[in-house]
PDB file of C-alpha atoms and ligand atoms in Angstrom:
ATOM      1  CA  MET A   1      14.356 -19.496  -9.457  1.00 87.00           C
ATOM      2  CA  LYS A   2      12.952 -16.625  -6.990  1.00 93.00           C
ATOM      3  CA  GLN A   3      16.400 -16.123  -5.596  1.00 95.00           C
ATOM      4  CA  THR A   4      17.721 -15.672  -8.943  1.00 96.00           C
ATOM      5  CA  MET A   5      15.085 -13.202  -9.737  1.00 97.00           C
ATOM      6  CA  ILE A   6      15.829 -11.196  -6.761  1.00 98.00           C
ATOM      7  CA  GLU A   7      19.419 -11.190  -7.856  1.00 98.00           C
ATOM      8  CA  LEU A   8      18.646 -10.007 -11.471  1.00 98.00           C
ATOM      9  CA  THR A   9      16.470  -7.094 -10.249  1.00 98.00           C
ATOM     10  CA  GLU A  10      18.874  -6.108  -8.000  1.00 97.00           C
ATOM     11  CA  LYS A  11      21.579  -5.686 -10.533  1.00 96.00           C
ATOM     12  CA  TYR A  12      18.933  -3.939 -12.781  1.00 96.00           C
ATOM     13  CA  VAL A  13      18.197  -1.505 -10.324  1.00 95.00           C
ATOM     14  CA  TYR A  14      21.743  -0.849  -9.128  1.00 93.00           C
ATOM     15  CA  ASP A  15      22.686   0.110 -13.043  1.00 91.00           C
ATOM     16  CA  GLN A  16      19.266   2.121 -13.194  1.00 89.00           C
ATOM     17  CA  LEU A  17      19.747   4.252  -9.720  1.00 86.00           C
ATOM     18  CA  ASN A  18      23.616   3.988  -9.670  1.00 79.00           C
ATOM     19  CA  SER A  19      24.452   7.826 -10.004  1.00 71.00           C
ATOM     20  CA  ASP A  20      21.482   9.181  -8.613  1.00 64.00           C
ATOM     21  CA  ALA A  21      22.186  12.098  -6.010  1.00 61.00           C
ATOM     22  CA  SER A  22      18.666  13.111  -4.954  1.00 61.00           C
ATOM     23  CA  GLY A  23      18.275  10.413  -2.341  1.00 60.00           C
ATOM     24  CA  HIS A  24      16.944   7.836  -4.566  1.00 74.00           C
ATOM     25  CA  ASP A  25      20.317   6.034  -5.125  1.00 87.00           C
ATOM     26  CA  TRP A  26      20.910   2.392  -4.755  1.00 92.00           C
ATOM     27  CA  PHE A  27      21.784   2.521  -0.993  1.00 93.00           C
ATOM     28  CA  HIS A  28      18.370   3.934  -0.372  1.00 94.00           C
ATOM     29  CA  ILE A  29      16.844   1.117  -2.224  1.00 95.00           C
ATOM     30  CA  ASP A  30      18.974  -1.486  -0.300  1.00 96.00           C
ATOM     31  CA  ARG A  31      18.209  -0.061   3.050  1.00 97.00           C
ATOM     32  CA  VAL A  32      14.451  -0.064   2.454  1.00 98.00           C
ATOM     33  CA  ARG A  33      14.665  -3.691   1.415  1.00 98.00           C
ATOM     34  CA  LYS A  34      16.502  -4.532   4.470  1.00 98.00           C
ATOM     35  CA  LEU A  35      14.137  -2.505   6.655  1.00 98.00           C
ATOM     36  CA  ALA A  36      11.047  -4.266   4.942  1.00 98.00           C
ATOM     37  CA  LEU A  37      12.176  -7.862   5.398  1.00 98.00           C
ATOM     38  CA  HIS A  38      12.875  -7.039   9.010  1.00 98.00           C
ATOM     39  CA  ILE A  39       9.352  -5.681   9.406  1.00 98.00           C
ATOM     40  CA  ALA A  40       7.858  -8.662   7.515  1.00 98.00           C
ATOM     41  CA  LYS A  41       9.858 -11.093   9.886  1.00 98.00           C
ATOM     42  CA  GLU A  42       9.087  -9.247  13.111  1.00 98.00           C
ATOM     43  CA  GLU A  43       5.038  -8.593  12.194  1.00 98.00           C
ATOM     44  CA  ARG A  44       5.303 -12.609  10.813  1.00 97.00           C
ATOM     45  CA  GLU A  45       3.245 -11.599   7.951  1.00 96.00           C
ATOM     46  CA  GLY A  46       3.586 -11.106   4.206  1.00 97.00           C
ATOM     47  CA  ASN A  47       4.904 -12.760   1.253  1.00 98.00           C
ATOM     48  CA  GLU A  48       8.684 -12.155   1.227  1.00 98.00           C
ATOM     49  CA  PHE A  49       9.014 -12.563  -2.493  1.00 98.00           C
ATOM     50  CA  ILE A  50       6.914  -9.889  -3.392  1.00 98.00           C
ATOM     51  CA  ILE A  51       7.975  -7.622  -0.508  1.00 98.00           C
ATOM     52  CA  GLU A  52      11.937  -7.956  -1.350  1.00 98.00           C
ATOM     53  CA  MET A  53      10.673  -7.064  -5.197  1.00 98.00           C
ATOM     54  CA  ALA A  54       8.402  -4.325  -4.418  1.00 98.00           C
ATOM     55  CA  ALA A  55      11.121  -2.705  -2.211  1.00 98.00           C
ATOM     56  CA  LEU A  56      13.702  -3.309  -5.008  1.00 98.00           C
ATOM     57  CA  LEU A  57      11.805  -1.765  -7.677  1.00 97.00           C
ATOM     58  CA  HIS A  58       9.705   1.002  -5.832  1.00 96.00           C
ATOM     59  CA  ASP A  59      11.192   4.249  -6.937  1.00 93.00           C
ATOM     60  CA  ILE A  60      11.898   2.907 -10.541  1.00 93.00           C
ATOM     61  CA  PRO A  61       8.309   4.472 -11.828  1.00 89.00           C
ATOM     62  CA  ASP A  62       9.007   7.702  -9.818  1.00 81.00           C
ATOM     63  CA  ASP A  63       8.287  10.926 -11.986  1.00 74.00           C
ATOM     64  CA  LYS A  64      11.159  12.641 -10.300  1.00 70.00           C
ATOM     65  CA  LEU A  65      13.423  10.215 -12.073  1.00 70.00           C
ATOM     66  CA  ASN A  66      11.634  10.159 -15.365  1.00 76.00           C
ATOM     67  CA  GLN A  67      11.427  12.362 -17.811  1.00 74.00           C
ATOM     68  CA  GLU A  68       8.077  11.258 -19.990  1.00 77.00           C
ATOM     69  CA  ALA A  69       5.099  10.688 -17.448  1.00 74.00           C
ATOM     70  CA  ASP A  70       4.743   7.171 -17.968  1.00 84.00           C
ATOM     71  CA  GLY A  71       8.380   6.358 -18.639  1.00 86.00           C
ATOM     72  CA  GLY A  72       9.014   4.389 -15.373  1.00 88.00           C
ATOM     73  CA  TRP A  73       5.820   1.955 -15.469  1.00 93.00           C
ATOM     74  CA  LYS A  74       7.003   1.192 -19.154  1.00 94.00           C
ATOM     75  CA  LYS A  75      10.665   0.270 -17.757  1.00 94.00           C
ATOM     76  CA  LEU A  76       8.996  -1.831 -15.119  1.00 96.00           C
ATOM     77  CA  ASP A  77       6.659  -3.440 -17.526  1.00 96.00           C
ATOM     78  CA  ALA A  78       9.591  -4.455 -19.935  1.00 96.00           C
ATOM     79  CA  TRP A  79      11.689  -5.835 -16.889  1.00 97.00           C
ATOM     80  CA  PHE A  80       8.661  -7.785 -15.730  1.00 98.00           C
ATOM     81  CA  ASP A  81       8.738  -9.352 -19.384  1.00 98.00           C
ATOM     82  CA  GLU A  82      12.532  -9.787 -19.357  1.00 97.00           C
ATOM     83  CA  ILE A  83      12.780 -11.839 -16.245  1.00 97.00           C
ATOM     84  CA  LYS A  84       9.489 -13.544 -17.148  1.00 97.00           C
ATOM     85  CA  LEU A  85       7.520 -12.927 -13.887  1.00 98.00           C
ATOM     86  CA  ASP A  86       3.850 -14.412 -13.558  1.00 97.00           C
ATOM     87  CA  ILE A  87       1.065 -12.389 -14.142  1.00 98.00           C
ATOM     88  CA  ASP A  88       0.176 -12.428 -10.317  1.00 98.00           C
ATOM     89  CA  SER A  89       3.076 -11.467  -9.021  1.00 98.00           C
ATOM     90  CA  VAL A  90       3.393  -8.798 -11.455  1.00 98.00           C
ATOM     91  CA  ASP A  91      -0.070  -6.996 -10.396  1.00 97.00           C
ATOM     92  CA  ALA A  92       0.722  -7.651  -6.895  1.00 97.00           C
ATOM     93  CA  ILE A  93       4.291  -5.864  -7.210  1.00 97.00           C
ATOM     94  CA  LYS A  94       2.946  -3.049  -9.353  1.00 96.00           C
ATOM     95  CA  GLN A  95      -0.238  -2.250  -7.098  1.00 94.00           C
ATOM     96  CA  ILE A  96       2.031  -1.952  -4.189  1.00 95.00           C
ATOM     97  CA  ILE A  97       4.598   0.451  -6.002  1.00 94.00           C
ATOM     98  CA  HIS A  98       1.501   2.644  -6.986  1.00 91.00           C
ATOM     99  CA  THR A  99      -0.264   3.002  -3.749  1.00 90.00           C
ATOM    100  CA  ILE A 100       2.718   3.315  -1.259  1.00 87.00           C
ATOM    101  CA  SER A 101       4.001   6.874  -2.119  1.00 72.00           C
ATOM    102  CA  PHE A 102       3.117   9.830  -0.219  1.00 59.00           C
ATOM    103  CA  SER A 103       1.560  11.581  -2.765  1.00 60.00           C
ATOM    104  CA  ALA A 104      -0.875   8.959  -3.373  1.00 59.00           C
ATOM    105  CA  GLY A 105      -1.306   9.000   0.750  1.00 61.00           C
ATOM    106  CA  GLN A 106      -5.385   8.899   0.471  1.00 66.00           C
ATOM    107  CA  LEU A 107      -5.158   5.392  -0.985  1.00 70.00           C
ATOM    108  CA  ARG A 108      -6.191   2.433   0.613  1.00 78.00           C
ATOM    109  CA  LEU A 109      -3.394  -0.007   0.570  1.00 87.00           C
ATOM    110  CA  PRO A 110      -3.874  -3.066  -1.102  1.00 86.00           C
ATOM    111  CA  SER A 111      -2.229  -5.933   0.986  1.00 94.00           C
ATOM    112  CA  ILE A 112       0.120  -6.072   4.238  1.00 97.00           C
ATOM    113  CA  GLU A 113       3.389  -6.278   1.711  1.00 98.00           C
ATOM    114  CA  ALA A 114       2.170  -2.593   0.968  1.00 96.00           C
ATOM    115  CA  GLU A 115       1.870  -1.627   4.112  1.00 96.00           C
ATOM    116  CA  ILE A 116       5.207  -3.098   4.972  1.00 98.00           C
ATOM    117  CA  VAL A 117       7.202  -1.475   2.069  1.00 97.00           C
ATOM    118  CA  GLN A 118       5.277   1.864   2.584  1.00 96.00           C
ATOM    119  CA  ASP A 119       6.800   1.848   6.440  1.00 97.00           C
ATOM    120  CA  ALA A 120      10.009   0.776   5.393  1.00 98.00           C
ATOM    121  CA  ASP A 121      10.196   3.515   2.828  1.00 96.00           C
ATOM    122  CA  ARG A 122       9.033   6.127   5.081  1.00 96.00           C
ATOM    123  CA  LEU A 123      11.402   4.926   8.056  1.00 98.00           C
ATOM    124  CA  ASP A 124      14.340   5.512   5.645  1.00 98.00           C
ATOM    125  CA  ALA A 125      13.162   9.365   5.377  1.00 97.00           C
ATOM    126  CA  ILE A 126      13.466   9.784   9.086  1.00 98.00           C
ATOM    127  CA  GLY A 127      16.172   9.960  11.883  1.00 98.00           C
ATOM    128  CA  ALA A 128      19.680  10.531  11.010  1.00 98.00           C
ATOM    129  CA  ILE A 129      19.562   9.157   7.223  1.00 97.00           C
ATOM    130  CA  GLY A 130      16.067  11.345   6.715  1.00 98.00           C
ATOM    131  CA  ILE A 131      18.111  14.158   7.652  1.00 98.00           C
ATOM    132  CA  ALA A 132      20.668  13.556   5.138  1.00 96.00           C
ATOM    133  CA  ARG A 133      18.874  13.050   2.454  1.00 95.00           C
ATOM    134  CA  THR A 134      16.428  15.960   2.897  1.00 96.00           C
ATOM    135  CA  PHE A 135      19.379  17.998   2.848  1.00 96.00           C
ATOM    136  CA  ALA A 136      20.788  16.373  -0.304  1.00 92.00           C
ATOM    137  CA  PHE A 137      17.369  16.322  -1.980  1.00 90.00           C
ATOM    138  CA  GLY A 138      17.029  20.075  -1.177  1.00 93.00           C
ATOM    139  CA  GLY A 139      20.668  20.865  -2.786  1.00 92.00           C
ATOM    140  CA  LYS A 140      19.889  19.184  -5.870  1.00 88.00           C
ATOM    141  CA  LYS A 141      16.667  20.948  -6.474  1.00 89.00           C
ATOM    142  CA  GLY A 142      18.291  24.132  -5.477  1.00 93.00           C
ATOM    143  CA  GLN A 143      16.593  25.196  -2.628  1.00 93.00           C
ATOM    144  CA  LEU A 144      17.517  27.027   0.423  1.00 96.00           C
ATOM    145  CA  MET A 145      18.741  24.945   3.890  1.00 96.00           C
ATOM    146  CA  TYR A 146      16.335  27.398   5.285  1.00 97.00           C
ATOM    147  CA  ASP A 147      14.136  30.516   4.755  1.00 94.00           C
ATOM    148  CA  PRO A 148      12.270  31.862   7.456  1.00 92.00           C
ATOM    149  CA  SER A 149      10.372  34.198   5.239  1.00 93.00           C
ATOM    150  CA  LEU A 150       8.547  31.451   3.834  1.00 89.00           C
ATOM    151  CA  PRO A 151       5.424  30.055   5.515  1.00 84.00           C
ATOM    152  CA  ILE A 152       4.964  26.649   6.881  1.00 81.00           C
ATOM    153  CA  ARG A 153       1.932  24.735   5.080  1.00 76.00           C
ATOM    154  CA  GLU A 154       0.992  21.476   6.213  1.00 73.00           C
ATOM    155  CA  ASN A 155      -1.567  19.237   4.300  1.00 69.00           C
ATOM    156  CA  MET A 156      -0.563  20.698   0.786  1.00 69.00           C
ATOM    157  CA  THR A 157      -2.051  19.285  -2.210  1.00 65.00           C
ATOM    158  CA  LYS A 158       0.131  17.176  -4.169  1.00 62.00           C
ATOM    159  CA  LYS A 159       0.513  20.004  -6.898  1.00 64.00           C
ATOM    160  CA  GLU A 160       1.781  22.299  -4.206  1.00 65.00           C
ATOM    161  CA  TYR A 161       3.659  20.226  -2.912  1.00 65.00           C
ATOM    162  CA  ARG A 162       5.862  19.396  -6.160  1.00 66.00           C
ATOM    163  CA  ASN A 163       5.751  22.921  -7.106  1.00 66.00           C
ATOM    164  CA  GLY A 164       5.994  25.023  -3.980  1.00 69.00           C
ATOM    165  CA  LYS A 165       8.938  27.083  -2.839  1.00 78.00           C
ATOM    166  CA  SER A 166      10.274  25.371   0.037  1.00 87.00           C
ATOM    167  CA  SER A 167      13.187  24.822   2.022  1.00 95.00           C
ATOM    168  CA  SER A 168      14.748  21.991   3.394  1.00 96.00           C
ATOM    169  CA  ILE A 169      13.802  22.914   6.954  1.00 97.00           C
ATOM    170  CA  HIS A 170      10.228  23.345   5.667  1.00 96.00           C
ATOM    171  CA  HIS A 171      10.262  19.766   4.569  1.00 95.00           C
ATOM    172  CA  PHE A 172      10.406  18.578   8.404  1.00 97.00           C
ATOM    173  CA  HIS A 173       7.276  20.302   9.169  1.00 95.00           C
ATOM    174  CA  GLU A 174       5.546  19.612   5.978  1.00 92.00           C
ATOM    175  CA  LYS A 175       5.942  16.040   5.865  1.00 93.00           C
ATOM    176  CA  LEU A 176       9.178  14.444   7.756  1.00 96.00           C
ATOM    177  CA  LEU A 177       7.497  14.850  11.427  1.00 97.00           C
ATOM    178  CA  ARG A 178       4.046  13.778  10.316  1.00 95.00           C
ATOM    179  CA  LEU A 179       5.491  10.562   9.177  1.00 95.00           C
ATOM    180  CA  GLN A 180       5.502   8.773  12.319  1.00 96.00           C
ATOM    181  CA  ASP A 181       1.770   8.985  12.584  1.00 95.00           C
ATOM    182  CA  MET A 182       1.362   7.217   9.455  1.00 93.00           C
ATOM    183  CA  LEU A 183       2.945   4.172   9.793  1.00 95.00           C
ATOM    184  CA  ASN A 184       1.183   0.633   9.299  1.00 95.00           C
ATOM    185  CA  THR A 185       2.905  -1.643  11.652  1.00 97.00           C
ATOM    186  CA  CYS A 186       3.825  -1.540  15.336  1.00 98.00           C
ATOM    187  CA  THR A 187       7.506  -3.085  14.488  1.00 98.00           C
ATOM    188  CA  ALA A 188       7.943   0.433  12.181  1.00 98.00           C
ATOM    189  CA  LYS A 189       6.101   2.664  14.747  1.00 98.00           C
ATOM    190  CA  LYS A 190       8.673   1.146  17.343  1.00 98.00           C
ATOM    191  CA  ILE A 191      11.696   1.964  14.968  1.00 98.00           C
ATOM    192  CA  ALA A 192      10.069   5.471  14.186  1.00 98.00           C
ATOM    193  CA  SER A 193       9.872   6.740  17.506  1.00 98.00           C
ATOM    194  CA  GLU A 194      13.721   7.170  18.204  1.00 98.00           C
ATOM    195  CA  ARG A 195      14.143   8.257  14.647  1.00 98.00           C
ATOM    196  CA  HIS A 196      11.223  11.144  15.440  1.00 98.00           C
ATOM    197  CA  GLU A 197      12.952  12.292  18.548  1.00 98.00           C
ATOM    198  CA  TYR A 198      16.422  12.711  16.680  1.00 98.00           C
ATOM    199  CA  MET A 199      14.949  14.754  14.396  1.00 98.00           C
ATOM    200  CA  VAL A 200      13.115  16.725  16.980  1.00 98.00           C
ATOM    201  CA  GLY A 201      16.564  17.394  18.766  1.00 98.00           C
ATOM    202  CA  PHE A 202      18.176  18.429  15.410  1.00 98.00           C
ATOM    203  CA  LEU A 203      15.752  20.912  14.792  1.00 98.00           C
ATOM    204  CA  GLU A 204      16.021  22.654  18.035  1.00 98.00           C
ATOM    205  CA  GLU A 205      19.571  22.582  17.882  1.00 98.00           C
ATOM    206  CA  PHE A 206      19.510  23.749  14.134  1.00 98.00           C
ATOM    207  CA  ASN A 207      17.394  26.664  15.519  1.00 97.00           C
ATOM    208  CA  LYS A 208      19.415  27.731  18.267  1.00 97.00           C
ATOM    209  CA  GLU A 209      22.234  27.787  16.361  1.00 98.00           C
ATOM    210  CA  TRP A 210      20.224  29.626  13.203  1.00 97.00           C
ATOM    211  CA  ASP A 211      19.229  32.381  16.030  1.00 96.00           C
ATOM    212  CA  VAL A 212      22.873  32.466  17.046  1.00 97.00           C
ATOM    213  CA  ARG A 213      21.989  31.779  20.778  1.00 94.00           C
ATOM    214  CA  LEU A 214      25.081  30.631  22.590  1.00 92.00           C
TER     215      LEU A 214
HETATM  216  P1  ADP B   1      10.931   8.305  -1.249  1.00 68.77           P
HETATM  217  O1  ADP B   1      12.186   7.339  -1.814  1.00 68.77           O
HETATM  218  O2  ADP B   1      10.264   7.830   0.107  1.00 68.77           O
HETATM  219  O3  ADP B   1       9.797   8.432  -2.485  1.00 68.77           O
HETATM  220  P2  ADP B   1      10.640  11.080  -2.041  1.00 68.77           P
HETATM  221  O4  ADP B   1      10.667  10.754  -3.395  1.00 68.77           O
HETATM  222  O5  ADP B   1       9.566  11.708  -1.738  1.00 68.77           O
HETATM  223  O6  ADP B   1      11.028   9.862  -1.374  1.00 68.77           O
HETATM  224  O7  ADP B   1      11.945  11.967  -1.534  1.00 68.77           O
HETATM  225  C1  ADP B   1      13.107  11.445  -1.604  1.00 68.77           C
HETATM  226  C2  ADP B   1      13.930  12.001  -0.356  1.00 68.77           C
HETATM  227  O8  ADP B   1      14.221  13.413  -0.698  1.00 68.77           O
HETATM  228  C3  ADP B   1      13.173  11.755   0.851  1.00 68.77           C
HETATM  229  O9  ADP B   1      14.261  11.681   2.135  1.00 68.77           O
HETATM  230  C4  ADP B   1      12.358  13.225   1.183  1.00 68.77           C
HETATM  231  O10 ADP B   1      12.265  13.246   2.473  1.00 68.77           O
HETATM  232  C5  ADP B   1      13.393  14.404   0.440  1.00 68.77           C
HETATM  233  N1  ADP B   1      12.725  15.116  -0.331  1.00 68.77           N
HETATM  234  C6  ADP B   1      11.369  15.327  -0.962  1.00 68.77           C
HETATM  235  N2  ADP B   1      10.782  16.395  -1.101  1.00 68.77           N
HETATM  236  C7  ADP B   1      11.610  17.175  -0.447  1.00 68.77           C
HETATM  237  C8  ADP B   1      11.874  18.694  -0.513  1.00 68.77           C
HETATM  238  N3  ADP B   1      10.940  19.250  -0.893  1.00 68.77           N
HETATM  239  N4  ADP B   1      12.660  19.085   0.304  1.00 68.77           N
HETATM  240  C9  ADP B   1      13.825  18.491   0.878  1.00 68.77           C
HETATM  241  N5  ADP B   1      13.669  17.241   0.838  1.00 68.77           N
HETATM  242  C10 ADP B   1      12.959  16.688   0.004  1.00 68.77           C
HETATM  243 NI1   NI B   2      11.888   5.627  -1.759  1.00 68.77          NI
END
């Protein structure tokens, strides 16, 4: 029963995000699901069904992917109705998705399942994949790869973050380099340290080539 729900949800999410080129494509979702299940196993904590469902559905209500403000949440409710998921699971999954986003960063996470899915989503934003996603997203948004004339601003508000002028290199300083200190589980922290170092090395090399230091 639960396995069937996961398979149906997988297909649903695949169809929804299939053509997204902003870094929220199906492969991102699949990596987050795998990372989340790996963390749960290592930590020996969390309900695997809730974790897997929340990981699969976590980007469906993202406002970047929906024209209407509540459009994604409506889609999510319609999907839960269709698969007839029990109300307790629906509430747990929706609460996870609502609280894990970076912009909702100040919210206290409601459960270990939320901590695990948030860690998995954050791990996929750093390292080599994180670098690739950042430039993919930046290109789609139409921002420059780097603009040294723009100030680097840490701790921006949600609104400033969404609307502010930025560059993809700025995004590393504004968000990605801070993620390793914002993780919840020991397992994720261990995975993050290699990925973090990789990004630091990348930025050093980028600056060197930018300045044409040979
Ligand atoms: P998530 O899937 O983790 O919720 P986001 O919606 O915040 O991620 O962003 C999707 C991807 O695009 C991430 O890899 C993120 O780092 C990157 N990204 C978000 N905002 C920017 C930006 N202003 N410039 C470049 N990359 C960005
Ligand atoms: Ni995500």
